[in-house]
Amino acid sequence: MKSILFAVAAACVLSAPAQAAPAEPALAPFSQFVNAMNAGDTAKAAATYAPTVTIIDEFGPHIWNSFAAWDGDLGTSFKTNAVSDFHIAAAAVSFKAVSATAGYGVVPTTLTYKVKGKPVSEKGLFTFSTAKGASGWRITGWAWSTL
């Protein structure tokens, strides 16, 4: 069922919160996003995004242009496939490139969840970008790659 599972948790995330590794300001929105999703707080997660984003993930339709659209499809996929207890364990950023107005990071990650009550673990990489705007640093895009 890995083909329907993806990078992050959605509103139905019920696992206990865990803190992603702290990051410098340009990369901090990604850690904030992970922490919010692990806490089941999609409103807080949405606040880490720029108004225009690109999200690429392994479940269809595979590309979204807003957090809200991705989150809605994530919830539908979780429900359809009986996914629960989703948790994101993000390691330290393994590669980064940061300027005064843009950031880029690669984060090795382990996703754990249950499908119809059976535990699953998935290793992969989040590759994300951020930009500094009037409201501070925000996520402008990310892609999930299962290893």
Coordinates of N, CA and C in Angstrom, one line a residue:
M1 N 0.8 -1.2 0.0 CA 0.0 0.0 0.0 C 0.9 1.3 0.0
K2 N 2.2 1.1 -0.1 CA 3.0 2.3 -0.1 C 2.7 3.3 -1.2
S3 N 2.1 2.8 -2.3 CA 1.8 3.7 -3.4 C 0.7 4.7 -3.0
I4 N 0.0 4.5 -2.0 CA -1.1 5.4 -1.5 C -0.6 6.2 -0.3
L5 N 0.5 5.9 0.2 CA 1.0 6.6 1.4 C 2.0 7.7 1.1
F6 N 2.2 8.6 1.9 CA 2.9 9.8 1.5 C 3.7 10.4 2.6
A7 N 4.0 11.6 2.3 CA 4.9 12.3 3.1 C 4.5 12.7 4.5
V8 N 3.3 13.0 4.7 CA 3.0 13.6 6.0 C 1.6 13.2 6.4
A9 N 1.4 13.5 7.7 CA 0.1 13.2 8.3 C -1.0 14.2 8.0
A10 N -2.2 13.9 8.2 CA -3.3 14.8 7.9 C -4.1 15.0 9.2
A11 N -5.3 15.5 9.0 CA -6.2 15.8 10.2 C -6.5 14.6 11.0
C12 N -6.4 13.4 10.5 CA -6.7 12.3 11.3 C -5.5 11.7 12.0
V13 N -4.4 12.4 12.0 CA -3.2 12.0 12.7 C -3.5 11.9 14.2
L14 N -3.2 10.8 14.8 CA -3.6 10.6 16.2 C -2.3 10.3 17.0
S15 N -1.2 10.3 16.4 CA 0.0 9.9 17.2 C 0.5 11.1 18.1
A16 N 1.3 10.8 19.1 CA 1.8 11.8 20.0 C 2.8 12.7 19.3
P17 N 2.8 14.0 19.6 CA 3.7 14.9 18.9 C 5.1 14.5 19.2
A18 N 5.9 14.8 18.2 CA 7.4 14.6 18.3 C 8.0 15.8 17.6
Q19 N 9.1 16.3 18.1 CA 9.7 17.4 17.5 C 10.7 17.1 16.4
A20 N 10.5 17.8 15.2 CA 11.5 17.6 14.2 C 12.7 18.4 14.6
A21 N 13.9 18.1 14.0 CA 15.1 18.7 14.3 C 15.0 20.2 14.1
P22 N 15.5 21.0 15.0 CA 15.5 22.5 14.9 C 16.3 22.9 13.7
A23 N 15.9 24.0 13.0 CA 16.6 24.4 11.8 C 16.8 25.9 11.9
E24 N 17.7 26.4 11.0 CA 17.9 27.8 10.9 C 16.7 28.4 10.3
P25 N 16.5 29.8 10.4 CA 15.3 30.4 10.0 C 14.8 30.0 8.6
A26 N 15.6 29.9 7.6 CA 15.2 29.6 6.3 C 14.6 28.2 6.2
L27 N 15.0 27.3 7.1 CA 14.6 25.9 7.0 C 13.6 25.6 8.1
A28 N 13.4 26.5 9.0 CA 12.5 26.2 10.2 C 11.0 25.9 9.8
P29 N 10.5 26.5 8.7 CA 9.1 26.2 8.4 C 8.9 24.7 8.2
F30 N 9.8 24.0 7.6 CA 9.7 22.6 7.4 C 9.5 21.8 8.8
S31 N 10.4 22.2 9.7 CA 10.3 21.6 11.1 C 9.0 21.9 11.7
Q32 N 8.5 23.1 11.5 CA 7.3 23.6 12.1 C 6.1 22.8 11.5
F33 N 6.2 22.6 10.2 CA 5.2 21.8 9.5 C 5.1 20.4 10.0
V34 N 6.3 19.7 10.1 CA 6.3 18.3 10.7 C 5.7 18.3 12.1
N35 N 6.1 19.2 12.9 CA 5.7 19.2 14.3 C 4.1 19.4 14.4
A36 N 3.6 20.3 13.5 CA 2.2 20.6 13.5 C 1.4 19.3 13.0
M37 N 1.9 18.7 12.0 CA 1.2 17.5 11.4 C 1.3 16.4 12.4
N38 N 2.4 16.2 13.1 CA 2.5 15.1 14.1 C 1.5 15.4 15.3
A39 N 1.2 16.7 15.5 CA 0.3 17.1 16.6 C -1.2 17.0 16.1
G40 N -1.4 16.8 14.8 CA -2.7 16.8 14.2 C -3.3 18.2 14.0
D41 N -2.4 19.2 14.0 CA -2.9 20.6 13.9 C -2.7 21.1 12.4
T42 N -3.6 20.7 11.5 CA -3.5 21.1 10.1 C -3.5 22.6 9.9
A43 N -4.2 23.3 10.8 CA -4.3 24.8 10.7 C -2.9 25.4 10.9
K44 N -2.2 24.9 11.9 CA -0.8 25.4 12.2 C 0.1 24.9 11.1
A45 N -0.1 23.7 10.5 CA 0.7 23.3 9.4 C 0.5 24.2 8.2
A46 N -0.7 24.5 7.9 CA -1.1 25.3 6.8 C -0.4 26.7 6.9
A47 N -0.2 27.2 8.1 CA 0.4 28.5 8.3 C 1.9 28.5 7.9
T48 N 2.5 27.4 7.7 CA 3.9 27.4 7.3 C 4.1 27.5 5.8
Y49 N 3.0 27.6 5.1 CA 3.1 27.6 3.6 C 2.9 29.0 3.0
A50 N 3.6 29.2 1.9 CA 3.4 30.4 1.1 C 2.0 30.3 0.4
P51 N 1.4 31.4 -0.1 CA 0.2 31.3 -0.8 C 0.2 30.4 -2.0
T52 N 1.3 30.4 -2.7 CA 1.5 29.6 -3.9 C 2.6 28.5 -3.6
V53 N 2.2 27.2 -3.7 CA 3.1 26.2 -3.5 C 3.0 25.1 -4.5
T54 N 4.0 24.2 -4.5 CA 3.9 23.0 -5.3 C 4.2 21.8 -4.4
I55 N 3.3 20.8 -4.4 CA 3.5 19.7 -3.5 C 3.5 18.4 -4.5
I56 N 4.5 17.6 -4.4 CA 4.5 16.4 -5.2 C 4.6 15.2 -4.1
D57 N 3.7 14.3 -4.3 CA 3.6 13.2 -3.3 C 3.2 11.9 -4.0
E58 N 3.4 10.7 -3.4 CA 3.2 9.5 -4.0 C 1.8 9.0 -4.2
F59 N 0.8 9.7 -3.6 CA -0.6 9.3 -3.9 C -1.2 10.2 -4.9
G60 N -2.2 9.7 -5.6 CA -2.8 10.5 -6.7 C -3.6 11.7 -6.2
P61 N -3.6 12.8 -6.9 CA -3.2 13.0 -8.2 C -1.7 13.3 -8.4
H62 N -0.9 13.2 -7.3 CA 0.5 13.4 -7.3 C 1.1 14.8 -7.3
I63 N 0.3 15.8 -7.7 CA 0.8 17.2 -7.6 C -0.4 18.1 -7.2
W64 N -0.1 19.0 -6.3 CA -1.0 20.0 -5.8 C -0.4 21.3 -5.8
N65 N -1.3 22.3 -5.9 CA -0.8 23.7 -5.9 C -1.3 24.5 -4.6
S66 N -1.7 23.7 -3.6 CA -2.1 24.4 -2.3 C -2.0 23.3 -1.3
F67 N -1.7 23.7 0.0 CA -1.7 22.8 1.1 C -3.1 22.3 1.3
A68 N -4.1 23.1 1.2 CA -5.5 22.7 1.4 C -5.9 21.6 0.5
A69 N -5.6 21.7 -0.8 CA -5.9 20.6 -1.7 C -5.2 19.3 -1.4
W70 N -3.9 19.4 -1.1 CA -3.2 18.2 -0.7 C -3.8 17.6 0.5
D71 N -4.0 18.4 1.5 CA -4.5 17.9 2.8 C -5.9 17.2 2.6
G72 N -6.7 17.8 1.8 CA -8.0 17.2 1.5 C -7.9 15.8 0.9
D73 N -7.0 15.7 -0.1 CA -6.8 14.4 -0.7 C -6.1 13.4 0.2
L74 N -5.2 13.9 1.1 CA -4.6 13.1 2.0 C -5.6 12.4 3.0
G75 N -6.5 13.3 3.5 CA -7.6 12.7 4.4 C -8.4 11.7 3.7
T76 N -8.8 12.0 2.4 CA -9.6 11.0 1.7 C -8.8 9.7 1.5
S77 N -7.5 9.8 1.2 CA -6.7 8.6 1.0 C -6.6 7.8 2.3
F78 N -6.4 8.5 3.4 CA -6.3 7.8 4.7 C -7.6 7.1 4.9
K79 N -8.7 7.7 4.7 CA -10.0 7.1 5.0 C -10.2 5.9 4.1
T80 N -10.0 6.0 2.8 CA -10.2 5.0 1.8 C -9.3 3.8 2.1
N81 N -8.1 4.0 2.6 CA -7.1 2.9 2.8 C -6.9 2.5 4.2
A82 N -7.8 3.0 5.1 CA -7.7 2.7 6.5 C -6.4 2.9 7.2
V83 N -5.8 4.1 6.9 CA -4.5 4.5 7.5 C -4.8 5.3 8.8
S84 N -4.0 4.9 9.8 CA -4.1 5.6 11.1 C -2.7 5.7 11.7
D85 N -2.6 6.4 12.8 CA -1.4 6.5 13.6 C -0.2 7.0 12.8
F86 N -0.4 7.9 11.9 CA 0.7 8.4 11.0 C 1.6 9.3 11.8
H87 N 2.9 9.1 11.6 CA 3.9 9.9 12.3 C 5.1 10.1 11.4
I88 N 5.6 11.3 11.5 CA 6.8 11.7 10.7 C 8.0 11.8 11.6
A89 N 9.0 11.1 11.4 CA 10.3 11.2 12.1 C 11.3 11.8 11.2
A90 N 11.5 13.1 11.2 CA 12.5 13.8 10.4 C 13.8 13.8 11.0
A91 N 14.8 13.4 10.3 CA 16.2 13.5 10.7 C 16.7 14.9 10.5
A92 N 18.0 15.1 10.8 CA 18.6 16.4 10.5 C 18.7 16.6 9.0
V93 N 18.7 17.9 8.6 CA 18.8 18.2 7.2 C 20.1 17.7 6.7
S94 N 20.1 16.9 5.6 CA 21.3 16.2 5.1 C 22.0 17.1 4.0
F95 N 21.3 18.0 3.4 CA 21.8 18.9 2.4 C 21.0 20.2 2.5
K96 N 21.7 21.3 2.4 CA 20.9 22.6 2.4 C 21.6 23.6 1.5
A97 N 20.9 24.5 1.0 CA 21.4 25.7 0.3 C 20.5 26.9 0.7
V98 N 21.1 27.9 1.3 CA 20.3 29.0 1.8 C 20.9 30.3 1.4
S99 N 20.0 31.2 1.0 CA 20.4 32.6 0.7 C 19.6 33.5 1.5
A100 N 19.7 34.8 1.3 CA 18.9 35.8 2.1 C 17.4 35.7 1.9
T101 N 17.0 35.1 0.7 CA 15.6 35.1 0.5 C 15.0 33.7 0.1
A102 N 15.9 32.7 0.0 CA 15.4 31.4 -0.5 C 16.2 30.3 0.3
G103 N 15.5 29.2 0.5 CA 16.1 28.1 1.2 C 15.7 26.8 0.5
Y104 N 16.6 25.8 0.7 CA 16.4 24.5 0.0 C 16.9 23.4 1.0
G105 N 16.2 22.4 1.3 CA 16.7 21.3 2.2 C 16.3 19.9 1.8
V106 N 17.1 19.0 2.1 CA 16.8 17.6 1.9 C 16.8 16.9 3.3
V107 N 15.8 16.2 3.6 CA 15.6 15.6 5.0 C 15.3 14.2 4.9
P108 N 16.2 13.3 5.3 CA 15.9 11.9 5.5 C 14.8 11.7 6.5
T109 N 13.8 10.9 6.2 CA 12.6 10.8 7.0 C 12.1 9.3 7.1
T110 N 11.6 9.0 8.2 CA 10.9 7.7 8.4 C 9.4 8.0 8.7
L111 N 8.6 7.4 7.9 CA 7.1 7.6 8.2 C 6.7 6.2 8.8
T112 N 5.9 6.3 9.9 CA 5.3 5.1 10.5 C 3.8 5.4 10.5
Y113 N 3.1 4.3 10.3 CA 1.6 4.4 10.3 C 1.1 3.0 10.3
K114 N -0.2 2.9 10.4 CA -0.9 1.6 10.4 C -1.9 1.6 9.2
V115 N -1.9 0.4 8.5 CA -2.9 0.2 7.4 C -3.7 -1.0 7.9
K116 N -5.0 -0.6 8.1 CA -6.0 -1.6 8.6 C -5.4 -2.3 9.9
G117 N -4.8 -1.5 10.7 CA -4.3 -1.9 12.0 C -2.9 -2.5 12.0
K118 N -2.3 -2.8 10.8 CA -1.0 -3.4 10.7 C 0.1 -2.3 10.6
P119 N 1.2 -2.4 11.4 CA 2.2 -1.4 11.4 C 3.0 -1.4 10.0
V120 N 3.3 -0.2 9.6 CA 4.1 0.0 8.4 C 5.2 1.1 8.7
S121 N 6.3 0.9 8.1 CA 7.4 1.9 8.2 C 7.9 2.1 6.8
E122 N 8.1 3.4 6.5 CA 8.5 3.8 5.1 C 9.7 4.8 5.3
K123 N 10.8 4.6 4.6 CA 11.9 5.5 4.6 C 11.9 6.3 3.3
G124 N 12.3 7.6 3.4 CA 12.3 8.4 2.2 C 13.0 9.7 2.5
L125 N 12.8 10.6 1.5 CA 13.4 11.9 1.6 C 12.3 13.0 1.3
F126 N 12.3 14.0 2.1 CA 11.6 15.2 1.8 C 12.6 16.2 1.2
T127 N 12.3 16.7 0.0 CA 13.1 17.8 -0.5 C 12.2 19.0 -0.6
F128 N 12.6 20.1 0.1 CA 11.7 21.2 0.2 C 12.4 22.5 -0.1
S129 N 11.5 23.5 -0.4 CA 12.0 24.9 -0.7 C 11.2 25.9 0.2
T130 N 11.9 27.0 0.5 CA 11.2 28.0 1.3 C 11.6 29.4 0.6
A131 N 10.8 30.4 1.0 CA 11.1 31.8 0.5 C 10.8 32.7 1.7
K132 N 11.5 33.8 1.7 CA 11.3 34.8 2.7 C 10.5 35.9 2.1
G133 N 9.3 36.2 2.7 CA 8.4 37.2 2.2 C 8.1 38.2 3.4
A134 N 7.1 39.0 3.1 CA 6.6 40.0 4.1 C 6.2 39.3 5.5
S135 N 5.7 38.1 5.4 CA 5.3 37.4 6.7 C 6.3 36.4 7.2
G136 N 7.6 36.5 6.7 CA 8.6 35.6 7.1 C 8.8 34.5 6.2
W137 N 9.6 33.5 6.7 CA 9.9 32.3 5.9 C 8.7 31.4 5.8
R138 N 8.4 30.9 4.5 CA 7.3 30.0 4.3 C 7.7 28.9 3.3
I139 N 7.1 27.8 3.4 CA 7.4 26.7 2.5 C 6.8 27.0 1.1
T140 N 7.6 26.9 0.0 CA 7.1 27.1 -1.3 C 6.9 25.8 -2.1
G141 N 7.4 24.7 -1.6 CA 7.2 23.5 -2.3 C 7.9 22.3 -1.6
W142 N 7.5 21.1 -1.8 CA 8.2 19.9 -1.4 C 7.8 18.7 -2.2
A143 N 8.7 17.8 -2.2 CA 8.5 16.5 -2.9 C 8.9 15.4 -1.9
W144 N 8.1 14.3 -2.0 CA 8.4 13.1 -1.2 C 8.9 12.1 -2.1
S145 N 10.0 11.4 -1.7 CA 10.6 10.3 -2.5 C 10.8 9.1 -1.5
T146 N 10.1 8.0 -1.8 CA 10.3 6.8 -1.0 C 11.6 6.1 -1.4
L147 N 12.4 5.7 -0.5 CA 13.6 5.0 -0.8 C 13.4 3.5 -0.9

